[in-house]
CSV table of C-alpha atoms and ligand atoms in Angstrom, one decimal:
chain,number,residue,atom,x,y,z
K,548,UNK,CA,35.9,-7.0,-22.8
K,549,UNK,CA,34.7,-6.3,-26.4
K,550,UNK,CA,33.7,-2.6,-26.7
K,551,UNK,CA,30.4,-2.6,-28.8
K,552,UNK,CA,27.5,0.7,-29.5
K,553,UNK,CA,24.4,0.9,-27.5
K,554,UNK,CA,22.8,2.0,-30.7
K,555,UNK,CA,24.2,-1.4,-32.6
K,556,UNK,CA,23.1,-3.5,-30.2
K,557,UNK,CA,19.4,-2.0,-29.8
K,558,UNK,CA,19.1,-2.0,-33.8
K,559,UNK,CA,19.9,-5.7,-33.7
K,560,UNK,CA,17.5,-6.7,-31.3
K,561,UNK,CA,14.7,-4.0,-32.6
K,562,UNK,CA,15.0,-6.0,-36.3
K,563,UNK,CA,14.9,-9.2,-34.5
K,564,UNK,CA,18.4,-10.6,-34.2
K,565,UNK,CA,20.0,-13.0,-31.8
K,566,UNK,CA,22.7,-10.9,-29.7
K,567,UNK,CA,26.0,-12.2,-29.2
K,568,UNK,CA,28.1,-13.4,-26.3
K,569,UNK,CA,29.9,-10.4,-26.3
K,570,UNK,CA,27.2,-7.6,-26.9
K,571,UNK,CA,25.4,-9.0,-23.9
K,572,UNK,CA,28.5,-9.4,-21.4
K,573,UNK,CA,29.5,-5.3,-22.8
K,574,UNK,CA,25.9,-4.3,-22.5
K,575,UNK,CA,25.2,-5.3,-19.0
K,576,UNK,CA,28.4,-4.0,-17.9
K,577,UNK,CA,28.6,-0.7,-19.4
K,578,UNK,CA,24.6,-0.1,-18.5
K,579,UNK,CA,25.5,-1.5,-14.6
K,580,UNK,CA,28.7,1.6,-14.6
K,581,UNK,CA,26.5,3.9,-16.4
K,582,UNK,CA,28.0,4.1,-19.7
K,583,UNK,CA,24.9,3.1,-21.6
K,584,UNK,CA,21.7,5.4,-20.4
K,585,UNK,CA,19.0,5.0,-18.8
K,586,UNK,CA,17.0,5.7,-22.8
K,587,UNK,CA,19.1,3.2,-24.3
K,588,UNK,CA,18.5,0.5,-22.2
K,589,UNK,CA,15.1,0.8,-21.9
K,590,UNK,CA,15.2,0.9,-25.8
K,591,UNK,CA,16.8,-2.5,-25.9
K,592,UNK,CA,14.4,-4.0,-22.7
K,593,UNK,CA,10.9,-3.1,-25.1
K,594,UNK,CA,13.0,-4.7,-28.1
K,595,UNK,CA,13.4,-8.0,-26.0
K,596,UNK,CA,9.9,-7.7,-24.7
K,597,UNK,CA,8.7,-7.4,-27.8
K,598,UNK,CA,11.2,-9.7,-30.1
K,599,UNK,CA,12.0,-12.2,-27.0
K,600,UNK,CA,15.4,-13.8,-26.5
K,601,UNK,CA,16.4,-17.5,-27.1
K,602,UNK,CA,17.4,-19.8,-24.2
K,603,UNK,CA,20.8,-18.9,-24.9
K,604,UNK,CA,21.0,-15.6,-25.1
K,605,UNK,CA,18.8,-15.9,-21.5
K,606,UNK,CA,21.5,-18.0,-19.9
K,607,UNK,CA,23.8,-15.1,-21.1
K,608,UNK,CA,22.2,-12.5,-19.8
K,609,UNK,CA,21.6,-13.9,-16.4
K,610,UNK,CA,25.3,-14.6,-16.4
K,611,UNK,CA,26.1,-11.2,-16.8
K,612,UNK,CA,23.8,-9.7,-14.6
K,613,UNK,CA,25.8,-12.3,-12.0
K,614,UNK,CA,29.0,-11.0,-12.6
K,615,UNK,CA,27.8,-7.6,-12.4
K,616,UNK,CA,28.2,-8.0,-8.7
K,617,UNK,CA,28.8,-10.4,-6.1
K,618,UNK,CA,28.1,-14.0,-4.7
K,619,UNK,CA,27.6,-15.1,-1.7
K,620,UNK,CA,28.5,-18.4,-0.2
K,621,UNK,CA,26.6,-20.4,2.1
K,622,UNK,CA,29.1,-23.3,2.0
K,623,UNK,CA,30.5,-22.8,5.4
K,624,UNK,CA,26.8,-23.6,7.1
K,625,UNK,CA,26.6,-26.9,8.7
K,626,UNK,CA,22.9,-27.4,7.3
K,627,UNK,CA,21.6,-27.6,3.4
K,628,UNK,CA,20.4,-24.2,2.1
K,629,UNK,CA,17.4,-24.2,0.1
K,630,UNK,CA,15.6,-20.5,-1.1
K,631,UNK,CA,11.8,-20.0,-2.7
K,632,UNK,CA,10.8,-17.2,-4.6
K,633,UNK,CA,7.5,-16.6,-5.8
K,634,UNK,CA,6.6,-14.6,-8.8
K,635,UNK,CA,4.8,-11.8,-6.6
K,636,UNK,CA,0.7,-12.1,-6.1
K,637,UNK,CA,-2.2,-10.6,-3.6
K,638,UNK,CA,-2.3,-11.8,-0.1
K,639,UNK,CA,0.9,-13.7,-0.4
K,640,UNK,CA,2.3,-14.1,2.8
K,641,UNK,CA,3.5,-17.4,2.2
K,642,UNK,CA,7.2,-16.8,3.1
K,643,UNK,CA,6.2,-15.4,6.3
K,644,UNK,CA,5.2,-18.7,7.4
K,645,UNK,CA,7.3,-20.7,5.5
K,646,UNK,CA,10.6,-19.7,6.6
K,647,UNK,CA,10.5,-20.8,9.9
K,648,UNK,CA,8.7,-23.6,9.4
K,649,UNK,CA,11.5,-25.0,6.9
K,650,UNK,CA,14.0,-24.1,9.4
K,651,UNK,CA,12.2,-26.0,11.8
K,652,UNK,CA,12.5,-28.7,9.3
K,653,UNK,CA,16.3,-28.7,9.8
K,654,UNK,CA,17.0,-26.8,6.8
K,655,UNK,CA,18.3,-23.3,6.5
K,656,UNK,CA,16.5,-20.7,4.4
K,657,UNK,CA,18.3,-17.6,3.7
K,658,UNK,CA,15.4,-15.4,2.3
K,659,UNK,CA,16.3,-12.3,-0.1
K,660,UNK,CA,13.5,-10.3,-0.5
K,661,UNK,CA,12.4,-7.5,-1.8
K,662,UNK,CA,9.6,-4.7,-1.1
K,663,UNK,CA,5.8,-4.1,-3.0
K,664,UNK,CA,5.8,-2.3,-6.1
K,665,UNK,CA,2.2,-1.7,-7.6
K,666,UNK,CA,-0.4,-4.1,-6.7
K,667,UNK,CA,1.9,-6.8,-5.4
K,668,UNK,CA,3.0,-7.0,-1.1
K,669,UNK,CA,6.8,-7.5,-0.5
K,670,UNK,CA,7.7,-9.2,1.7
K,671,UNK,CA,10.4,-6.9,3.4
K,672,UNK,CA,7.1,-4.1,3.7
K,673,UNK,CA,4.9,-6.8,5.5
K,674,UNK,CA,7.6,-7.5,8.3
K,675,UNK,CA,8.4,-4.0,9.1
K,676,UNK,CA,4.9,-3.8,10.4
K,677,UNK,CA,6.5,-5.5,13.2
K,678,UNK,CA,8.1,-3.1,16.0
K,679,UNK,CA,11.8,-3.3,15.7
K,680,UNK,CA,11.8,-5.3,12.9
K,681,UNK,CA,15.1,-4.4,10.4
K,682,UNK,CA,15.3,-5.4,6.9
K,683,UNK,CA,19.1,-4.9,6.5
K,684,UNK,CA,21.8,-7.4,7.6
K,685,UNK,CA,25.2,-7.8,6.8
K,686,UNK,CA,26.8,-10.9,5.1
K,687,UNK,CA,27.9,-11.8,8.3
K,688,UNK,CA,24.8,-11.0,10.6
K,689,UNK,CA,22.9,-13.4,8.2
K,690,UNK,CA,25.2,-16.2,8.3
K,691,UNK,CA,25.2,-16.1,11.7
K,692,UNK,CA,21.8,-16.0,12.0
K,693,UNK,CA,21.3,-18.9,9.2
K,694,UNK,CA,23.6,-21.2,11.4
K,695,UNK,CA,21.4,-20.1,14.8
K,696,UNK,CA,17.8,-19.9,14.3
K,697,UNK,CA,18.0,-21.3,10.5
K,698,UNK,CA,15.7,-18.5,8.9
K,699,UNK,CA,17.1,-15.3,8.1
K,700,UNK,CA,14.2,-12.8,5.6
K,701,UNK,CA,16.2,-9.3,4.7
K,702,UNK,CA,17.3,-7.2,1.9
K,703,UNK,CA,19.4,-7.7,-0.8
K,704,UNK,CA,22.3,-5.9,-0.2
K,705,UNK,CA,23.6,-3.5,-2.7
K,706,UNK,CA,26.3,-6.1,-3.9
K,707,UNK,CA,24.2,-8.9,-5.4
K,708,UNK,CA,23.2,-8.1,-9.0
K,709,UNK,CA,23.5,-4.9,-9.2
K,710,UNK,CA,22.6,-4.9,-12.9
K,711,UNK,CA,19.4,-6.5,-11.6
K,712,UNK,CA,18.6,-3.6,-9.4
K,713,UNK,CA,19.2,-1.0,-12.5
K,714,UNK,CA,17.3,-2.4,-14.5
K,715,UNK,CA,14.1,-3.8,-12.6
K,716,UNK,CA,13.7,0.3,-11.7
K,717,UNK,CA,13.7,0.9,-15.2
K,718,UNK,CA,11.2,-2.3,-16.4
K,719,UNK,CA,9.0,-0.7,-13.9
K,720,UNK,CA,8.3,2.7,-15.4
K,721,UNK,CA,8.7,1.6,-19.0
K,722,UNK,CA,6.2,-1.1,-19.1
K,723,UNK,CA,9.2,-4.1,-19.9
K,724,UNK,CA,7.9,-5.7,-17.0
K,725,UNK,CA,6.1,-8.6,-18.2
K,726,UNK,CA,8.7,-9.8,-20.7
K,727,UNK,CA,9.7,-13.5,-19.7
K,728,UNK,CA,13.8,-13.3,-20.8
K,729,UNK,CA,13.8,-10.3,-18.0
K,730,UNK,CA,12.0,-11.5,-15.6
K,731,UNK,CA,13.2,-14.9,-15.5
K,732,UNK,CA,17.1,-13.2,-15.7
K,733,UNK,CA,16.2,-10.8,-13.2
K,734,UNK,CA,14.6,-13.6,-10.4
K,735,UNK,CA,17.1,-16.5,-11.6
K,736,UNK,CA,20.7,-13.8,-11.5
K,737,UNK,CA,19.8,-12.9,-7.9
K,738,UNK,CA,18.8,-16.3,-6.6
K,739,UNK,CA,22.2,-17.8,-8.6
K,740,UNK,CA,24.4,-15.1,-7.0
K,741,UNK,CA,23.0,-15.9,-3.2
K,742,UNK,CA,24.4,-19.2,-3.5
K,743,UNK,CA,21.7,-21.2,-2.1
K,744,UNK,CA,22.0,-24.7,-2.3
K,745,UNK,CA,19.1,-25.4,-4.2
K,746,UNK,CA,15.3,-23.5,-4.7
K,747,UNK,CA,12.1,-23.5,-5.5
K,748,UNK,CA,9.8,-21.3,-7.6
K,749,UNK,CA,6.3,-20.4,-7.1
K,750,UNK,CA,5.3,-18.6,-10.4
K,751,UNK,CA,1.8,-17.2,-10.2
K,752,UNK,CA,-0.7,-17.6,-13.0
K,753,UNK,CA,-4.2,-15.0,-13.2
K,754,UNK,CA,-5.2,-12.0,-12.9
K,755,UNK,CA,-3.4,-11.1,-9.5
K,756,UNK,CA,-0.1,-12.2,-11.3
K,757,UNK,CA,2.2,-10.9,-14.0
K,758,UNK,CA,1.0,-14.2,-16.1
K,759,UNK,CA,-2.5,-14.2,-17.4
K,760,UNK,CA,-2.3,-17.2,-18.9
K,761,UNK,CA,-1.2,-20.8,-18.0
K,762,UNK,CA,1.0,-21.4,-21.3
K,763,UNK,CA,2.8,-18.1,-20.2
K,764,UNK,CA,3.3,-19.1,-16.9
K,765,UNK,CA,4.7,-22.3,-18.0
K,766,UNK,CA,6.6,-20.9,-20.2
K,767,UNK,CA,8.6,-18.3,-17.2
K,768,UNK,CA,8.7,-21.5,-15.3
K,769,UNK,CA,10.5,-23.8,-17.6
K,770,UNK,CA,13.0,-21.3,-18.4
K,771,UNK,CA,13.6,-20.6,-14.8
K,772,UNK,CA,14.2,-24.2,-14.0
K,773,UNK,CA,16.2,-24.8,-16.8
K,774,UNK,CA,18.4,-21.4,-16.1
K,775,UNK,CA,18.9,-23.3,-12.5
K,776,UNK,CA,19.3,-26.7,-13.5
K,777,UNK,CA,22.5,-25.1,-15.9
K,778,UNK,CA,24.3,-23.2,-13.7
K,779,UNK,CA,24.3,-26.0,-11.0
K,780,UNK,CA,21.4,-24.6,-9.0
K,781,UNK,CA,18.9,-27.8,-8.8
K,782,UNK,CA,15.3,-25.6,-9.2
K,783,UNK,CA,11.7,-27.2,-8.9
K,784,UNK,CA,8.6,-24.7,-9.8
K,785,UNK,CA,5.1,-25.4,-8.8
K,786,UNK,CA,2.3,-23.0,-11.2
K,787,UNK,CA,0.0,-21.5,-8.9
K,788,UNK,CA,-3.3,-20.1,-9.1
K,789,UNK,CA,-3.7,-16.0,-8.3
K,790,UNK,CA,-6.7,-15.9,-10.0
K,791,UNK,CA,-8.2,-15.0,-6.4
K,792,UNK,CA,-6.1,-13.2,-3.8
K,793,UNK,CA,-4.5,-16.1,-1.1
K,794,UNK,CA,-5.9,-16.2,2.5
K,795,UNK,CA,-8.4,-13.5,3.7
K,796,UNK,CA,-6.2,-10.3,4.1
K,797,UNK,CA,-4.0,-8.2,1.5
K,798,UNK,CA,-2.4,-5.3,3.3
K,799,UNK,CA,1.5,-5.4,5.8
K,800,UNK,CA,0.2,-6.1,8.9
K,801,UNK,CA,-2.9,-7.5,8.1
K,802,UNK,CA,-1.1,-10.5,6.8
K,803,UNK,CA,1.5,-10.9,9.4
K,804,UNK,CA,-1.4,-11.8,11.5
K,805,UNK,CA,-2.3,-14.0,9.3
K,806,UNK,CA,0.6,-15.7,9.4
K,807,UNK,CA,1.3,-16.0,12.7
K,808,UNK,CA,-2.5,-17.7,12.6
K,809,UNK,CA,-0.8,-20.5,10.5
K,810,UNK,CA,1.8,-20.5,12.6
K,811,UNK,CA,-0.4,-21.0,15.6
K,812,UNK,CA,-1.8,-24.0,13.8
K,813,UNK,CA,-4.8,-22.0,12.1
K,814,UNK,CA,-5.2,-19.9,9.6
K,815,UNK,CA,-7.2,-19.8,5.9
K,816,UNK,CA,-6.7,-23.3,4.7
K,817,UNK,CA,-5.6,-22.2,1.1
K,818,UNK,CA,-2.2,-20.6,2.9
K,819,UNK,CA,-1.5,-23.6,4.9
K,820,UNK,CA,-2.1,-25.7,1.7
K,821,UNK,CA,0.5,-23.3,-0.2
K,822,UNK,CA,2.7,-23.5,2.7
K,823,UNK,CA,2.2,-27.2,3.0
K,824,UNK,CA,2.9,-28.0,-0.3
K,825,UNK,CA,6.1,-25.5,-1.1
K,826,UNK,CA,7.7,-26.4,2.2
K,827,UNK,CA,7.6,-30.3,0.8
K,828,UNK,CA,9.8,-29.0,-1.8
K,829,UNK,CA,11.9,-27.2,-0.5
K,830,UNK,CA,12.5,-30.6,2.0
K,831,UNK,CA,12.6,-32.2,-1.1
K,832,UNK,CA,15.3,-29.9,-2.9
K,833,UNK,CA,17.5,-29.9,0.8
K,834,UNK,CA,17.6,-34.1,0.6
K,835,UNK,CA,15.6,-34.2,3.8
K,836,UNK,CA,12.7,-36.9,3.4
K,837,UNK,CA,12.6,-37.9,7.5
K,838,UNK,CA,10.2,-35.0,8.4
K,839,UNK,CA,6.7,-34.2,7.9
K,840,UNK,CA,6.4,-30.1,7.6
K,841,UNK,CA,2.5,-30.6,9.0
K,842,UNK,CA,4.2,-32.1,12.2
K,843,UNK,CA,6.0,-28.9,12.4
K,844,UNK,CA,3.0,-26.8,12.6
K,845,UNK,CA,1.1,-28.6,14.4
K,846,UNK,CA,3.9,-29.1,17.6
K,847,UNK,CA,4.3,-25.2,18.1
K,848,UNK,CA,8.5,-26.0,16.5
K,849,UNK,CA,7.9,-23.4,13.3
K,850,UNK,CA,6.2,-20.9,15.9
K,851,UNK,CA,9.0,-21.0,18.4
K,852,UNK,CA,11.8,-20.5,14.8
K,853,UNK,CA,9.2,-17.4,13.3
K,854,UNK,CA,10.0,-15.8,17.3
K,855,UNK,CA,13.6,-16.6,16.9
K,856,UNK,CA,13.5,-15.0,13.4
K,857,UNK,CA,11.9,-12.2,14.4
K,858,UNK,CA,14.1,-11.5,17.7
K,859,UNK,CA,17.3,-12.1,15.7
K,860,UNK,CA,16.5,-9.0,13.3
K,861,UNK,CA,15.5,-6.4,16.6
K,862,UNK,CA,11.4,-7.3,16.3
K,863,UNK,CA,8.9,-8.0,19.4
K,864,UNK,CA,7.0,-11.1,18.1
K,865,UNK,CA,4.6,-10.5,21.2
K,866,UNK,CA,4.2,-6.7,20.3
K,867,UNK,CA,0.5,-5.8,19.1
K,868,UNK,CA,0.8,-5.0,15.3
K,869,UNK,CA,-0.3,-1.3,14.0
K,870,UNK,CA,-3.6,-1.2,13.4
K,871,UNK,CA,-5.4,1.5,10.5
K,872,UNK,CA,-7.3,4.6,12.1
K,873,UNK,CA,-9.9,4.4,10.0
K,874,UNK,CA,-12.4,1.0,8.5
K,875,UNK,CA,-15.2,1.3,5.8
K,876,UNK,CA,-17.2,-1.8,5.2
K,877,UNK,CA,-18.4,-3.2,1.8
K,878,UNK,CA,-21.6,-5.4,1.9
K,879,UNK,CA,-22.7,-8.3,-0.3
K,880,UNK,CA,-25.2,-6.4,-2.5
K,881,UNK,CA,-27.2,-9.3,-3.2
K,882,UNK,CA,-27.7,-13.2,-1.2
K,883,UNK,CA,-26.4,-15.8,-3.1
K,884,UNK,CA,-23.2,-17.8,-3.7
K,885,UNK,CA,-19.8,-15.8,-3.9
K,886,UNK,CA,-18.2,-17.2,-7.1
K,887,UNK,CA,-15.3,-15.0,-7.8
K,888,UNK,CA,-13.1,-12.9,-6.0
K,889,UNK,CA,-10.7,-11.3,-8.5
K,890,UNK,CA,-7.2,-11.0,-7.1
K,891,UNK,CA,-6.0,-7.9,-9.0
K,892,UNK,CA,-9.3,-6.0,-7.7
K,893,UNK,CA,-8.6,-6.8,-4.2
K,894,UNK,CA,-4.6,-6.0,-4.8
K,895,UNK,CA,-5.3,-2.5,-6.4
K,896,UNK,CA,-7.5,-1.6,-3.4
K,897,UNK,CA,-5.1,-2.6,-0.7
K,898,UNK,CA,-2.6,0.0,-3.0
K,899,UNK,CA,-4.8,2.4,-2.9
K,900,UNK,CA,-5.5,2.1,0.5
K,901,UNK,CA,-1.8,2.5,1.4
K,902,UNK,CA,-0.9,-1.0,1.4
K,903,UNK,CA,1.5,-0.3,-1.5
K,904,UNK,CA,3.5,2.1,-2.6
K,905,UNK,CA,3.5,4.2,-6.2
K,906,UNK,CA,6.9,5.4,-6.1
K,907,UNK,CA,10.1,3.2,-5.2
K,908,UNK,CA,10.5,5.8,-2.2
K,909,UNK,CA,7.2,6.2,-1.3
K,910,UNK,CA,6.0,5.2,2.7
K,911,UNK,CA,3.7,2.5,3.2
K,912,UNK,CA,0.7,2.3,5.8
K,913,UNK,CA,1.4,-0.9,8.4
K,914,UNK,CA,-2.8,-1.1,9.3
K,915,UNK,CA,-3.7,-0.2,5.4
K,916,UNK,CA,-5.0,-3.2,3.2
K,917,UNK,CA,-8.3,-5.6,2.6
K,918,UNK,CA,-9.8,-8.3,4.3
K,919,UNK,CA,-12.3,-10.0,2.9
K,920,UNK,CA,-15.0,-11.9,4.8
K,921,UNK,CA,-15.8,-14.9,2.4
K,922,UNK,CA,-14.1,-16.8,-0.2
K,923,UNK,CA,-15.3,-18.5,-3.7
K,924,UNK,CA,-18.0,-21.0,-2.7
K,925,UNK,CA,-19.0,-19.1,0.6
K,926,UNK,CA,-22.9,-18.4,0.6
K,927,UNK,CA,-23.4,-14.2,1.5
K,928,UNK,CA,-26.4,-12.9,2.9
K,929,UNK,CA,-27.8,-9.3,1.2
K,930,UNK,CA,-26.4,-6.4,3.7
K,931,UNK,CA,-23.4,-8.7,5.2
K,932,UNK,CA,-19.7,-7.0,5.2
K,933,UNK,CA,-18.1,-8.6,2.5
K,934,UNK,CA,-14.9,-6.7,2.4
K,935,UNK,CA,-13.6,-4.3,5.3
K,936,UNK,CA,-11.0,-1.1,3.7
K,937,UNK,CA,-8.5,-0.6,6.4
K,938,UNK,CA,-6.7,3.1,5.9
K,939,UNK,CA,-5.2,5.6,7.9
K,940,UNK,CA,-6.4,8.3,5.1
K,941,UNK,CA,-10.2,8.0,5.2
K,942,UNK,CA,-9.9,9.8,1.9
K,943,UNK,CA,-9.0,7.0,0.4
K,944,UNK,CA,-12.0,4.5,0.5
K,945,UNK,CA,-13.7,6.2,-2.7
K,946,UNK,CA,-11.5,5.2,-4.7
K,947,UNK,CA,-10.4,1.9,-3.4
K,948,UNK,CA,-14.4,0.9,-3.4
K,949,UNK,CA,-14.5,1.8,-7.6
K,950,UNK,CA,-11.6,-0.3,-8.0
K,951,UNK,CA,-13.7,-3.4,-6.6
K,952,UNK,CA,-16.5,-2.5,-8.1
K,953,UNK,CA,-16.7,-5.7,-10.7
K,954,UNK,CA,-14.5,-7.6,-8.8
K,955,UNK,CA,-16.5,-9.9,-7.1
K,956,UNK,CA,-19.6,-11.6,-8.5
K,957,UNK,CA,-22.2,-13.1,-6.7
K,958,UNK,CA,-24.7,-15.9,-8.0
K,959,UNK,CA,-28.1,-17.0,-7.3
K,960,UNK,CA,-28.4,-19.2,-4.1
K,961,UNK,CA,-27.8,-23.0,-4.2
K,962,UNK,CA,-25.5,-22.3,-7.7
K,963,UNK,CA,-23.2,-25.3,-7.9
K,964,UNK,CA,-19.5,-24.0,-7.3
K,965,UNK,CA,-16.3,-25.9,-8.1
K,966,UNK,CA,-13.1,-25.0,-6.6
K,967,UNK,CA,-10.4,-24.7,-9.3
K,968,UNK,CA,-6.8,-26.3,-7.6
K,969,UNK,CA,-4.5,-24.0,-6.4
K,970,UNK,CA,-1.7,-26.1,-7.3
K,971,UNK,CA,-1.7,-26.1,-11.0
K,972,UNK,CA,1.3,-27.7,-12.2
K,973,UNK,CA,4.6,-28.9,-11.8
K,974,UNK,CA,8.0,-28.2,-13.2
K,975,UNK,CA,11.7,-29.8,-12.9
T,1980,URA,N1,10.5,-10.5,-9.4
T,1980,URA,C1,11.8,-10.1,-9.8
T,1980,URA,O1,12.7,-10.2,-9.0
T,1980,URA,N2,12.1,-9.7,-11.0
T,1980,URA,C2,11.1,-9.6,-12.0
T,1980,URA,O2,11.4,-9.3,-13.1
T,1980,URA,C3,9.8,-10.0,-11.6
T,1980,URA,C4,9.5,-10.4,-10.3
């Protein structure tokens, strides 16, 4: 490999060059074995947030952040493999449901996930609320439990991309974050390294998400799919609203419940719509056009493959889930018409609750999070609980009130109120 200077190849991108082939492939690799620091990498991530990349110097990137470690390969499974990954958002439990219910489909869905940082769940946080429940698998374990129950949602192990897992540390506390070459690399490197058949991408657009703004969102998206589509990998992305938090309940536990409501055949009809609608793709992506996902649902299947699931990985599905010690109610301050529910409100309360954690090693609260007892349209009555705070730290509700302060408003009685979709677009 080409030996290049950190200092050459920050300078280039600071003044707005393109990078080169070979300043990427040394950069990645000499960051990933510690040879460029911590400083000077998170020089060069605010000069790409700042001075973007072009598609090819994207492709590159991800490419790199692939070799850094290793692949997996899913070839040896005797059904299709198809993966989702969603952006992060509030109240998104979607994979918990979705999972099994794809697996049920016939498909298998080997599910990489990761755990909450800031206002946004993880998914690997939610289903350790469940007694038992373990995160980590080896290669092995998880083919072996993609082959038997079809549905396998664990950890990354410390193979896959480790570039990736430098690097999204460092984005964090640097505020490089929100820059679409890295966080399209970042999502596209791990889900091109896992091998998975094919995948699709729910990328989150509003204030609950890391895009504001549609053109933004559309923007990750496209270069997602295309980053796919390139390396073999077909990829399909739906734009999704997270303008208000999905379902009724932000917070670990709170929305496994939920969950296992959908799976149960109930549940808030914006989750089953989500799951609905990205479990058609994913059938879609996997070739398999003979089965109807609702039928699934409905017929108890996706249930029996979420127990299976859970079993498979040490959990109890029939244990009772860890409740919070403590509750604090919010009541409508006014009657009228709820009109807006603002996801990152409701996301930054269940954080400050507990739900979430500040620091990579910090503990989460199972019971800790927000549920919220109407939705956008929903007439409120003066006095009614609006929200319920659930925390094991009673100290906490203070602050986690302020932060919804302004986050909901509530209009006159009889006001006229539209849904906006939750499905917004569609990419391939
Ligand atoms: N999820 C990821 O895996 N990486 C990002 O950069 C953002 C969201």
């Amino acid at each position: 490999m080409e030996q290049h200077d950190a200092v050459e190849v920050i300078i280039a991108k600071r003044d707005g060059g393109r990078l080169s082939d070979s300043q990427i492939d040394w950069v990645i690799d000499a960051y990933t074995r510690g040879e460029v620091a911590e400083e000077q990498m998170s020089a060069l991530a605010m000069a790409i947030l700042l001075n973007g990349m072009d598609r090819g110097e994207i492709a590159r990137w991800t490419d790199a952040m692939i070799a850094s470690g290793e692949r997996m390969d899913f070839s040896s499974l005797s059904r299709p493999t198809v993966d989702k990954h969603s952006t992060g958002g509030v109240g998104d439990k979607i994979t918990l449901p979705l999972a099994p219910l794809v697996a049920a489909c016939g498909v298998a869905v080997p599910q990489l996930s990761g755990r909450g940082l800031g206002h946004t769940g993880g998914t690997l946080d939610k289903l350790e609320s469940i007694p038992g429940w373990r995160a980590s698998l080896s290669n092995e374990e998880m083919l072996a439990q993609l082959e038997s129950v079809g549905a396998v949602v664990c950890a990354a192990g410390a193979g896959l991309a480790p570039a990736d897992k430098k690097l999204y540390a460092l984005r964090d506390v640097t505020g490089t974050v929100e820059a679409i070459p890295l966080i399209a690399s970042s999502i596209m490197s791990k889900k091109i390294a896992e091998g998975t058949g094919s995948l699709v991408l729910d990328v989150k657009v509003g204030t609950g998400a890391f895009m504001k703004d549609l053109a933004r969102a559309r923007e990750l998206a496209e270069t997602m799919v295309a980053l796919g589509t390139d390396a073999g990998l077909p990829t399909v992305a739906l734009l999704t609203d997270m303008s208000t938090p999905l379902g009724l309940a932000a917070g670990n536990a709170l929305e496994v419940a939920e969950s296992v409501d959908v799976l149960a055949g109930g549940g808030p009809s914006d989750v089953v719509e989500l799951t609905l609608a990205l479990a058609g793709e994913m059938l879609l992506g996997a070739g398999v056009d003979d089965v109807d996902p609702a039928d699934r649902l409905a017929d108890g299947s996706a249930m029996d493959a979420w127990r299976a699931m859970i079993r498979a990985q040490g959990g109890d599905p029939e244990a009772a889930l860890p409740v919070a010690r403590e509750s604090h109610v919010v009541a409508a301050p006014t009657s009228g018409v709820l009109t807006r529910l603002d996801a990152m409100a409701v996301g930054l309360a269940a954080w400050r609750l507990g739900a979430g954690r500040a620091r990579k090693e910090d503990p989460v609260q199972a019971g800790a999070g927000v549920v919220w007892h109407a939705r956008p349209g929903d007439t409120v009555t003066a006095g009614q609980p609006l929200l319920t705070l659930h925390s094991d730290d009673p100290d906490r509700f203070d602050r986690a009130v302020a932060t919804l302060d302004g986050g909901f408003d509530i209009a006159a009685p009889d006001t006229a109120y539209s849904p906006s979709s939750l499905v917004l677009d569609r990419i391939d």
